[in-house]
XYZ file of C-alpha atoms in Angstrom:
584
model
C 24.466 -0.782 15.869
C 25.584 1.384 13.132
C 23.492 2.543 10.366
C 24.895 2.524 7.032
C 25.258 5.240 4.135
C 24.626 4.151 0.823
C 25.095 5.140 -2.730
C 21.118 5.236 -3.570
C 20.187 4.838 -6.922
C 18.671 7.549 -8.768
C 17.638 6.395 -11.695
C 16.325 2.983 -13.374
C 19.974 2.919 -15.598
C 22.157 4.418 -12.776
C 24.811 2.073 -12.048
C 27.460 4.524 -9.952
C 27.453 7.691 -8.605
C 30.044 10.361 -7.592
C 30.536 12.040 -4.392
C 30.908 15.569 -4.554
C 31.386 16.922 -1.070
C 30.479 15.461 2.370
C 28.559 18.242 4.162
C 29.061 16.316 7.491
C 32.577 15.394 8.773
C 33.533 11.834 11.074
C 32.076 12.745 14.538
C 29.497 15.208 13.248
C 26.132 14.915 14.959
C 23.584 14.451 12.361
C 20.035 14.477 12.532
C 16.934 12.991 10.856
C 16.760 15.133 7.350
C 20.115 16.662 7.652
C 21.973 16.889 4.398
C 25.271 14.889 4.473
C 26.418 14.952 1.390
C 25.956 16.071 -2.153
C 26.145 13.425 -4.933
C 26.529 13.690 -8.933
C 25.249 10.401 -11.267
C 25.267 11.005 -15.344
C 21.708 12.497 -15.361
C 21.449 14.561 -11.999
C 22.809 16.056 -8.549
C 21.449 15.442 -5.903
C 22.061 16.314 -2.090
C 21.339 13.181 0.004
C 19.714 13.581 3.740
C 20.201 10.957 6.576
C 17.588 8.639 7.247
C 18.210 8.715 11.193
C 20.296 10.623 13.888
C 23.231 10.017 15.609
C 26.920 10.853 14.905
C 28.437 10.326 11.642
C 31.066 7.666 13.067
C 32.936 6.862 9.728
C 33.220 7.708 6.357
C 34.288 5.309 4.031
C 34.318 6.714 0.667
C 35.943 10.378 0.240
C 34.850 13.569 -1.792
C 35.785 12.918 -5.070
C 35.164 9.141 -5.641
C 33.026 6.931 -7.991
C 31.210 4.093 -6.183
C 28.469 1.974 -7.231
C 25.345 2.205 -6.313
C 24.148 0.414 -3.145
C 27.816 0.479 -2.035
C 28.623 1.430 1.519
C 30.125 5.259 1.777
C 29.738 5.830 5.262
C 27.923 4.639 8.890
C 25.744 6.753 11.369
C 25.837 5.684 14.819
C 26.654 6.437 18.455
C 28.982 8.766 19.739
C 32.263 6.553 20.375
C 31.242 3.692 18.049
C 33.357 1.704 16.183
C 32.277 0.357 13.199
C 33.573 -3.287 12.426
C 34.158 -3.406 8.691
C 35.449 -5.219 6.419
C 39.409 -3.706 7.211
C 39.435 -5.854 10.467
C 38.868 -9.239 8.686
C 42.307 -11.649 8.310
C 41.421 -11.335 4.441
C 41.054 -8.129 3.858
C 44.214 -7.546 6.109
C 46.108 -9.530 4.035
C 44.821 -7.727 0.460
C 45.941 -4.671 1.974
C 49.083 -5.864 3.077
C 49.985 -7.537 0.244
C 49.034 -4.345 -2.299
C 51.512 -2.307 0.051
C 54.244 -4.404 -0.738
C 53.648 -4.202 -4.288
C 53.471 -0.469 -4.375
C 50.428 0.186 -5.054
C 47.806 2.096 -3.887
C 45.354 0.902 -1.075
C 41.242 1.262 -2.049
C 39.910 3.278 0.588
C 36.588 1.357 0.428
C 37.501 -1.775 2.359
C 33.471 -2.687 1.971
C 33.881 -3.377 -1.706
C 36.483 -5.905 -1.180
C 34.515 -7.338 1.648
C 31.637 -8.338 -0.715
C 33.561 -10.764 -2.023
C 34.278 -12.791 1.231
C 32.290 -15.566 2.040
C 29.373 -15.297 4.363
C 29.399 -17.770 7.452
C 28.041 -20.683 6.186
C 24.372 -21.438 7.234
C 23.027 -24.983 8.542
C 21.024 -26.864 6.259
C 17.500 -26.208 7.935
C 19.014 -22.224 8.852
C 18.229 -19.891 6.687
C 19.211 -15.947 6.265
C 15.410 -14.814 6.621
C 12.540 -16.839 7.217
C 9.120 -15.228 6.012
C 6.097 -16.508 7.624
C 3.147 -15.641 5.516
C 2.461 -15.376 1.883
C 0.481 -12.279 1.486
C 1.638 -9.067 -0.055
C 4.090 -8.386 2.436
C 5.347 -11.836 3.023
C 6.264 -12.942 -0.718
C 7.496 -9.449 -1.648
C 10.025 -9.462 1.210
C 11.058 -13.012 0.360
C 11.836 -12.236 -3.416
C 13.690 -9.158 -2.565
C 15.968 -10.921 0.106
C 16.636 -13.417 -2.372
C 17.689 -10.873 -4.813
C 20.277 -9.404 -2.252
C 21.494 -13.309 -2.241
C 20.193 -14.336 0.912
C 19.050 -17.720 1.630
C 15.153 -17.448 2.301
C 12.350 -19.284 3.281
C 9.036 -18.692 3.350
C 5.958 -20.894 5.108
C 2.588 -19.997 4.431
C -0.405 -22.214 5.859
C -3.447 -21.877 3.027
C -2.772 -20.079 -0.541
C -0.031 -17.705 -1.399
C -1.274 -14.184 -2.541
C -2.773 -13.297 1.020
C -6.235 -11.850 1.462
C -5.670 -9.587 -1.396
C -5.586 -12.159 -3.784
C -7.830 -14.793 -2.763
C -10.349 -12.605 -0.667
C -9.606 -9.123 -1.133
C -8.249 -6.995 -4.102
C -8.711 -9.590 -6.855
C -11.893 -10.794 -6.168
C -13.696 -8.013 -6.021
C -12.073 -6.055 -8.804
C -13.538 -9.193 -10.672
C -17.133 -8.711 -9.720
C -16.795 -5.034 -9.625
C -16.373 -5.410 -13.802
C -19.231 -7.443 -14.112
C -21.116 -4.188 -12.430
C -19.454 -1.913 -15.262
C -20.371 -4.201 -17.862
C -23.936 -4.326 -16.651
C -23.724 -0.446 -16.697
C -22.403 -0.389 -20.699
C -25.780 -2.390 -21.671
C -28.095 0.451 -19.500
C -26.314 2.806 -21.724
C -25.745 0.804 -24.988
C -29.186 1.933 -27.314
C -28.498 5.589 -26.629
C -24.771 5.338 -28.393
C -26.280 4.042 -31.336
C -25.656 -0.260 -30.166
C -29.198 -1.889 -29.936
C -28.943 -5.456 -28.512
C -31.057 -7.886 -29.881
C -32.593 -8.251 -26.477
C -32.656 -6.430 -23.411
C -32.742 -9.007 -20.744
C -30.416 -10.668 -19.524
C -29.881 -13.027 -16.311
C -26.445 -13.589 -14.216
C -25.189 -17.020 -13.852
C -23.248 -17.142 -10.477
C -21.633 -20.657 -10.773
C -20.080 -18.976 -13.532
C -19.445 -15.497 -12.148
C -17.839 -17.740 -8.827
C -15.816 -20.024 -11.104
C -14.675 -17.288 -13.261
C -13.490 -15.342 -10.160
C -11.565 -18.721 -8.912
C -9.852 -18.919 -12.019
C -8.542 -15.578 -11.749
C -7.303 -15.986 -8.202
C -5.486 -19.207 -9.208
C -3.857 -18.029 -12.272
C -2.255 -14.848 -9.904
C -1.766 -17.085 -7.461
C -0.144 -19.756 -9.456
C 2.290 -16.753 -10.646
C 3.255 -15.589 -6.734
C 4.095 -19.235 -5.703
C 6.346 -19.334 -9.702
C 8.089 -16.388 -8.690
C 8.829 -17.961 -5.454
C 10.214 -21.050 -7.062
C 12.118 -19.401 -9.990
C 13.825 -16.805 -6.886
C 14.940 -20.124 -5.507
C 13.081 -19.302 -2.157
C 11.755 -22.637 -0.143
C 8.403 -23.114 0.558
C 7.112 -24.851 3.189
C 2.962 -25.269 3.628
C 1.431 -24.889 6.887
C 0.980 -22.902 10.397
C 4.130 -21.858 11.232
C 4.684 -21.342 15.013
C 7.000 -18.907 15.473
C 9.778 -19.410 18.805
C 11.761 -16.619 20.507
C 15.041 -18.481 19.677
C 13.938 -17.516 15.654
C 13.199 -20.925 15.143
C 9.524 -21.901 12.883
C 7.894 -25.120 13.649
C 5.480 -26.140 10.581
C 4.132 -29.524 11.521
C 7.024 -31.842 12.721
C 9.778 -29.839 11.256
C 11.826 -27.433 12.560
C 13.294 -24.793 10.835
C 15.800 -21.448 12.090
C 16.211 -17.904 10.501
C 18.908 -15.270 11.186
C 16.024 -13.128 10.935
C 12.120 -13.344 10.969
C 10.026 -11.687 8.830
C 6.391 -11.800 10.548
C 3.876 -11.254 7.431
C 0.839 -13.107 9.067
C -1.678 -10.325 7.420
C -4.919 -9.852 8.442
C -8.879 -11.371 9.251
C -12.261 -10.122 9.072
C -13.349 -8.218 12.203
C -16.091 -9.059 14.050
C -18.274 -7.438 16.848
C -19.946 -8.743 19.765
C -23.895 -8.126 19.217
C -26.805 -10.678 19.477
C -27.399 -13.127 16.556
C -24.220 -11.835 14.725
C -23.689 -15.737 13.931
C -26.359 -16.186 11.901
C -25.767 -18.692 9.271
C -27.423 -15.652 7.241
C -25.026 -13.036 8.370
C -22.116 -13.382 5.949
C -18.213 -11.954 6.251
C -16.369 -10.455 3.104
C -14.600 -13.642 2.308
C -18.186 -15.446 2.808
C -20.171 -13.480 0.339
C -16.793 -14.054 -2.820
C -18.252 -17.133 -3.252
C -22.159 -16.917 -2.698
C -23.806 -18.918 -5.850
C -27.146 -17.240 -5.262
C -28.637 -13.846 -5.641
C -30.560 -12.393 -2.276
C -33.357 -10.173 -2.908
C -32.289 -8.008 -0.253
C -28.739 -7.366 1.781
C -27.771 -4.970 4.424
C -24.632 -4.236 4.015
C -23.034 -3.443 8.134
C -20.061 -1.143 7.246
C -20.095 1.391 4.853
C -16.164 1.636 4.332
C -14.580 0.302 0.863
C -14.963 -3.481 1.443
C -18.937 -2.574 2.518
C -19.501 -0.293 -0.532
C -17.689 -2.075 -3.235
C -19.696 -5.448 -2.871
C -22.688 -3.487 -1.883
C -22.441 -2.096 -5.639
C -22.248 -5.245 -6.960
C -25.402 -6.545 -5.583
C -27.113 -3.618 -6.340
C -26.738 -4.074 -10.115
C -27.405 -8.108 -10.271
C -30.669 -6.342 -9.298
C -30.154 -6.681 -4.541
C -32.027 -4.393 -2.748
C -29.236 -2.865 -0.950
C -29.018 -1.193 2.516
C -25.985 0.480 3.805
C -25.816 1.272 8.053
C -22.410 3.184 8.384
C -21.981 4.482 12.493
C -19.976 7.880 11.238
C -21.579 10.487 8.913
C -20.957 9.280 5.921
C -19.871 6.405 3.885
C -15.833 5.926 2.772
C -15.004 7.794 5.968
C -11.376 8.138 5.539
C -11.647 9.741 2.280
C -12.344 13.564 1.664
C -15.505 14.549 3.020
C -16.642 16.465 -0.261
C -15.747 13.090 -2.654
C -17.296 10.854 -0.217
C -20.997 12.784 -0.294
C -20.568 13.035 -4.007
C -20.098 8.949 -4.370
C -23.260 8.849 -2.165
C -24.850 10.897 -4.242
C -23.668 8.725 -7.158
C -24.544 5.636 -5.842
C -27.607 6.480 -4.366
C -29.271 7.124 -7.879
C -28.134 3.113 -8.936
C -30.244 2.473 -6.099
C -28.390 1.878 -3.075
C -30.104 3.006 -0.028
C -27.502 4.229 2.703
C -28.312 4.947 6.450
C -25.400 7.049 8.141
C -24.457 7.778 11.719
C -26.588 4.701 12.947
C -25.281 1.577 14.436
C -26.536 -2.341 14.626
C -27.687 -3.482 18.110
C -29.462 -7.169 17.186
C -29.662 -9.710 14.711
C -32.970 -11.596 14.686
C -33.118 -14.741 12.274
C -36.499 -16.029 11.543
C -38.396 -17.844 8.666
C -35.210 -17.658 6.743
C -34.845 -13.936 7.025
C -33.432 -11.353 9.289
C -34.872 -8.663 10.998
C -31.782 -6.110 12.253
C -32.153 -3.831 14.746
C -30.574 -0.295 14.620
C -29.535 1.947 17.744
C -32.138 4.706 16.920
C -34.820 2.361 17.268
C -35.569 1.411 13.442
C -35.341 -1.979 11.958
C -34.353 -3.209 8.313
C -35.840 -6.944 7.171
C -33.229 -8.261 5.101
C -32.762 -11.708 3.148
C -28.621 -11.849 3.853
C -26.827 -9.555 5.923
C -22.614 -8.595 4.871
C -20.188 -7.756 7.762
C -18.271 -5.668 6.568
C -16.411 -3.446 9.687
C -12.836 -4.142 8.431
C -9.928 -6.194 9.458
C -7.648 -6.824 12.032
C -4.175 -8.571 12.340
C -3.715 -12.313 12.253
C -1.403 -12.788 15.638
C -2.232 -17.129 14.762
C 1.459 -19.096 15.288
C 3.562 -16.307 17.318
C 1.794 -16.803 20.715
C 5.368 -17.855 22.227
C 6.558 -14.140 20.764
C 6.945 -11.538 23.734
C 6.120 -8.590 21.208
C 5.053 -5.208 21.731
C 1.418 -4.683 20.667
C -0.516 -1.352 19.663
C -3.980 -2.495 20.094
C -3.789 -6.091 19.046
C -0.979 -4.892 16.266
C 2.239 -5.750 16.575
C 4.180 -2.325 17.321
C 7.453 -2.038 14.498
C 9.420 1.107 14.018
C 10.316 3.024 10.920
C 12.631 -0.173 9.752
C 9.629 -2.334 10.228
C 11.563 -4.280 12.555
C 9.465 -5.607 15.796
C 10.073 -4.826 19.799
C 12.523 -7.921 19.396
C 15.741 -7.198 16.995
C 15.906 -9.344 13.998
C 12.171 -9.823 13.924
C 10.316 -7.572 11.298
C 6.208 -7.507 10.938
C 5.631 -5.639 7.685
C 1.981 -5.437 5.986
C -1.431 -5.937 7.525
C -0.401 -7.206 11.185
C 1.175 -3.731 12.348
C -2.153 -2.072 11.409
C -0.083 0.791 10.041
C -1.570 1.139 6.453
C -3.688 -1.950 5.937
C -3.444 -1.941 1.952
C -1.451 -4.311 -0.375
C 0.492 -2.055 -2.036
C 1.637 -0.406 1.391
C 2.446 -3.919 2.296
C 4.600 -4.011 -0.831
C 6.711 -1.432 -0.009
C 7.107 -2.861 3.437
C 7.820 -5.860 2.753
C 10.428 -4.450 0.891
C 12.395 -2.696 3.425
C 11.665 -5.419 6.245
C 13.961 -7.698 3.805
C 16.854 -5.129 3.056
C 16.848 -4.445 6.913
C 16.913 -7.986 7.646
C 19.638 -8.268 5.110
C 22.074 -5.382 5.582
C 21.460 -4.206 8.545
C 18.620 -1.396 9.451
C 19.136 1.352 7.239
C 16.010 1.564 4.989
C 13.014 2.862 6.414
C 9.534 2.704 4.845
C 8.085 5.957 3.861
C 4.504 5.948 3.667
C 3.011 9.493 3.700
C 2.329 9.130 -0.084
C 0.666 6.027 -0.612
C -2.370 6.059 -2.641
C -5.644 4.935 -1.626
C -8.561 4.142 -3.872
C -12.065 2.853 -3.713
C -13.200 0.715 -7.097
C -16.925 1.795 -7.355
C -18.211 3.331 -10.624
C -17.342 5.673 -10.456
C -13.851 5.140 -8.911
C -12.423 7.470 -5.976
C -9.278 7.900 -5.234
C -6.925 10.138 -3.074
C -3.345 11.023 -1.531
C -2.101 13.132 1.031
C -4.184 15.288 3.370
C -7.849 15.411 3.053
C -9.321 19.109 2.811
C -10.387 18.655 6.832
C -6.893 17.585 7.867
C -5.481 20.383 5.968
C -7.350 22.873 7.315
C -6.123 21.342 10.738
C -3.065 21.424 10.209
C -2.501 24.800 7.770
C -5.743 26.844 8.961
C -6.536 28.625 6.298
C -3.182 28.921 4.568
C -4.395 26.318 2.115
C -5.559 26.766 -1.770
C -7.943 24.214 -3.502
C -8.281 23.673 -6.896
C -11.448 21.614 -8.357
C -12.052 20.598 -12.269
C -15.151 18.368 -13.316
C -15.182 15.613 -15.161
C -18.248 17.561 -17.025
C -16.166 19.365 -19.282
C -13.768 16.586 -20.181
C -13.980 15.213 -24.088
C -12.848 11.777 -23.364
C -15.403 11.806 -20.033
C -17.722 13.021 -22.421
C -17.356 10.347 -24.931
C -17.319 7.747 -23.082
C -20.717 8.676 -20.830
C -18.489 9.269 -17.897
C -18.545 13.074 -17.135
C -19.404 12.887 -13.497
C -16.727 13.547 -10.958
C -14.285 15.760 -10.294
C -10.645 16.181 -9.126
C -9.639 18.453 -6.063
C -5.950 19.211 -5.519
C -5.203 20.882 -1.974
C -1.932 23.066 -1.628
C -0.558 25.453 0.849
C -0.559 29.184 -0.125
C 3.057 29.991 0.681
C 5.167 27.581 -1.360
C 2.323 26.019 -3.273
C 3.513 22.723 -1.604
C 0.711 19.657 -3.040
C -0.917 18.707 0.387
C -3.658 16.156 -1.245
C -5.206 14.736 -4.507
C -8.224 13.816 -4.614
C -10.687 12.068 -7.580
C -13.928 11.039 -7.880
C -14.184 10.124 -11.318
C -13.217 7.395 -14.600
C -10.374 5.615 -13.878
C -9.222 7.657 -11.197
C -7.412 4.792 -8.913
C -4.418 5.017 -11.850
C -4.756 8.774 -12.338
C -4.051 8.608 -8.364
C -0.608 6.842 -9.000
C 0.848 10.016 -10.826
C -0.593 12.403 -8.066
C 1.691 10.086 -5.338
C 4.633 10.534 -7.796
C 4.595 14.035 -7.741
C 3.795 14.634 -4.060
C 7.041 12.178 -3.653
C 9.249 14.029 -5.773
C 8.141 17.069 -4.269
C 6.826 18.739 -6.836
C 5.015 22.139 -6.464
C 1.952 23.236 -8.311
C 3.931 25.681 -10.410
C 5.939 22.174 -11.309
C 3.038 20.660 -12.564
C 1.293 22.985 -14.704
C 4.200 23.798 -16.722
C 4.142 20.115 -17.585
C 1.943 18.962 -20.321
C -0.463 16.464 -20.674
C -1.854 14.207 -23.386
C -5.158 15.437 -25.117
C -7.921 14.080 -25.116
C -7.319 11.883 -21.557
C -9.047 11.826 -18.648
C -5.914 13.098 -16.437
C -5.941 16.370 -18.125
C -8.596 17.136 -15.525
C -6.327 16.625 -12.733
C -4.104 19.107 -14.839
C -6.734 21.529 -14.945
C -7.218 21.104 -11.281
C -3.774 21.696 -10.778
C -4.223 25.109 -13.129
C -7.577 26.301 -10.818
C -4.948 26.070 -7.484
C -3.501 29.165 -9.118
C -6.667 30.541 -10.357
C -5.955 29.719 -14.237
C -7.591 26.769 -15.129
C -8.840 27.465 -19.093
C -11.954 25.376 -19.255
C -13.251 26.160 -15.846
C -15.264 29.233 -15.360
C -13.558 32.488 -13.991
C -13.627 32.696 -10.275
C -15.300 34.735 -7.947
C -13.500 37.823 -6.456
């Protein structure tokens, strides 16, 4: 099927844009990245490359012509394909036929006029795209095929807002403030603020409740925005058919198009006495009412560390067994030492490159076994070894799977056409905001045919701990990999920095990784005060393909945090101005 070409828009107020020149002519072969045409909008140019390859089969809208944006101007597909617009239908026909005899001139964008002819008209229980799942990736894709006019549904079988929001994201953000406020009194008499008295206890029922009202006010909001999108809900397991028929219950319902957004659960491995009562997952421990004097913590990745901090400062002795060499594996190696470093001193203790082999339970306690022969005696244990996708309800489905994930291409679309699986159950980036942006495209695929593919080379990561990390791109390792040693790396602390300063946060640093040659950005990375938002404008620029000679002629708001990232940016080409000379 034929891909289409459309007028993208460029800018939050864009509204139309006009084409210039097409660089590629009807029955051009095009590939992937190929320029195929340069457009003009009332701010910028811009020269616009095709998404996929094939043969440019038709063009629709000619060099010199206005057309809004979103607006078909052309279709890649096969060599030989003919593309069945909107200039075959009776209607559209007849509108041409009829401005002919008048004398007037014939649009040569037959899609505009076909915008305005009524879809086939769906069943009552058929709907344009039904979403099953209410995560992330799920609701997302439902409001945004709703706001291309489709008729949507959505079932989900427990509480909208997915794992992020009831067991995930939101929780532990929550907790993960109560750990920075319980920082602010350590430091509180030495900025001048004595507290009448220096002890203080923690009141989980409180703490617990306080997180459950969070998660239903955001939840709450998801399942409004559903409603006020005029999307249909339906509550339970939805088994999912090969025909695109859902089942939830006794009812029956068919979509045009599935949207598979079934998320994720908490993985589990196969060792003795790993179902202790005392053992506890991630979504167990969100709403423990009690404090354990001790927890070993199985999993030193973001879930593992983040509640392991928490613990720590309601006053847990904390253990940490991570299999690879160090904790927060998938970040830089250099940021992820550094937060061990950190957290060590708050008293975490971390064991690295060691593994669990047993779980004893006895007199209320547990005694956990380690592969190099060493043992930890522990009140509560976390599991914490990440997640994997949630296949419940499409056991009928004949998809292609990737290691238990359901295999999708760059349209997010599944192994069987008209079925997408956006968000945690492909495995490809398990984090909400990926599953955002997936979600996204999985419902203008669904709705206009594949032509929007989800780019996610740029998508931010970030770890909440205090300090936060946070990165994008290429780590320094991968780099080096990749680039040998045709890379340059820029570093600025946190130590020098006058809000850090005032604020008893100088500790961290940002690292920006570029190649020598063009001074392309290959990776941010921060370890540092507030670094998961400073991340976001990193990802920006690395999107809009910025260089490093881009950035440092930019300026940047004094006295803030991200000006170290600017600096960092300055010490790529040797000139930061608060960092020392360098070495020669």
């Amino acid at each position: 099927m034929a891909i289409e070409i459309i007028m993208p828009k460029l800018g939050v107020d864009m509204q139309e844009g006009e084409i210039i020149e097409w660089k590629k002519q009807e029955g051009d072969e095009v590939k992937e990245g190929d320029i195929l045409l340069e457009i003009m909008s009332d701010k910028t140019n811009m020269e616009l490359e095709a998404e996929d390859s094939g043969v440019l089969v038709k063009i629709v809208r000619g060099n010199g012509e206005t057309v809004p944006v979103t607006e078909v101007i052309g279709y890649i597909g096969a060599a030989g394909e003919v593309v069945e617009d909107a200039a075959a239908t009776p209607e559209v026909a007849q509108a041409t036929a009829d401005l002919k005899a008048a004398g007037l001139e014939v649009p040569t964008a037959p899609a505009s006029v076909a915008k305005e002819i009524p879809k086939v008209a769906l069943a009552e229980n058929e709907y344009d795209i039904v979403v099953v799942g209410g995560g992330p990736a799920g609701y997302y894709a439902a409001i945004r095929g709703a706001q291309l006019g489709g008729k949507i549904a959505i079932v989900e079988k427990s509480e909208f807002g997915g794992t992020c929001l009831n067991k995930g994201c939101i929780p532990t953000k929550t907790y993960l403030k109560n750990a920075e406020i319980l920082d602010g009194l350590k430091i509180a008499a030495g900025r001048g603020i004595n507290l009448a008295s220096t002890n203080y206890t923690i009141d989980m029922d409180k703490t617990v409740d306080f997180k459950n009202q969070v998660v239903k006010t955001l939840t709450g909001g998801v399942q409004g925005l559903l409603k006020a999108n005029k999307v249909t809900i339906f509550n339970g397991l939805g088994q999912v058919n090969p025909d695109k028929t859902v089942t939830i219950g006794g009812e029956t319902i068919k979509g045009r198009n599935i949207i598979l957004a079934t998320g994720s659960k908490v993985s589990r491995i196969n060792i003795p006495g790993i179902d202790s009562k005392l053992v506890l997952t991630s979504d167990d421990i969100l709403d423990l009412r009690e404090i354990p004097k001790s927890l070993t913590v199985m999993g030193g990745g973001v879930v593992g560390v983040e509640l392991g901090l928490v613990y720590a400062s309601y006053g847990t002795e904390v253990t940490v067994v991570e299999m690879a060499d160090r904790i927060i594996p998938g970040m830089d190696r250099e940021v992820s030492v550094e937060l061990q470093k950190v957290l060590s001193k708050k008293g975490m203790k971390f064991l690295t490159s060691v593994g669990v082999e047993e779980i004893i339970e006895a007199n209320n306690q547990l005694t956990i076994k380690l592969n190099d022969g060493s043992e930890i005696i522990s009140e509560k244990a976390l599991l914490s070894i990440g997640r994997v996708p949630q296949l419940a309800g499409l056991e009928n489905l004949n998809l292609e799977l990737d290691r238990g994930r359901i295999k999708v291409n760059a349209y997010q679309e599944t192994s069987i056409p008209g079925i997408y699986a956006p968000g945690d159950v492909n495995g490809t980036k398990m984090l909400a905001h990926a599953a955002y942006r997936m979600g996204e495209v999985a419902a203008e695929n669904a709705m206009r045919g594949n032509h929007h593919k989800a780019k996610l080379d740029y998508t931010p990561a970030a770890v909440y701990t205090h300090p936060e990390i946070a990165m994008v791109g290429l780590t320094e390792d991968q780099a080096r990999e990749q680039y040998g040693n045709d890379i340059l790396i820029g570093r600025c602390s946190f130590a020098g920095n006058g809000r850090a300063i005032a604020s008893n946060e100088a500790h961290g640093f940002v690292k920006v990784i570029a190649d020598s040659k063009y001074h392309e950005i290959l990776g941010v990375h921060i370890i540092g005060p507030v670094a998961a938002e400073m991340i976001n404008e990193a990802a920006t620029i690395m999107e809009s393909e910025l260089t490093v000679d881009d950035v440092v002629a930019s300026i940047h708001g004094h006295p803030t945090f991200s000006e170290v990232m600017y600096e960092a940016f300055l010490d790529v080409l040797g000139v930061a101005i608060h960092n020392p000379p360098k070495r020669k």
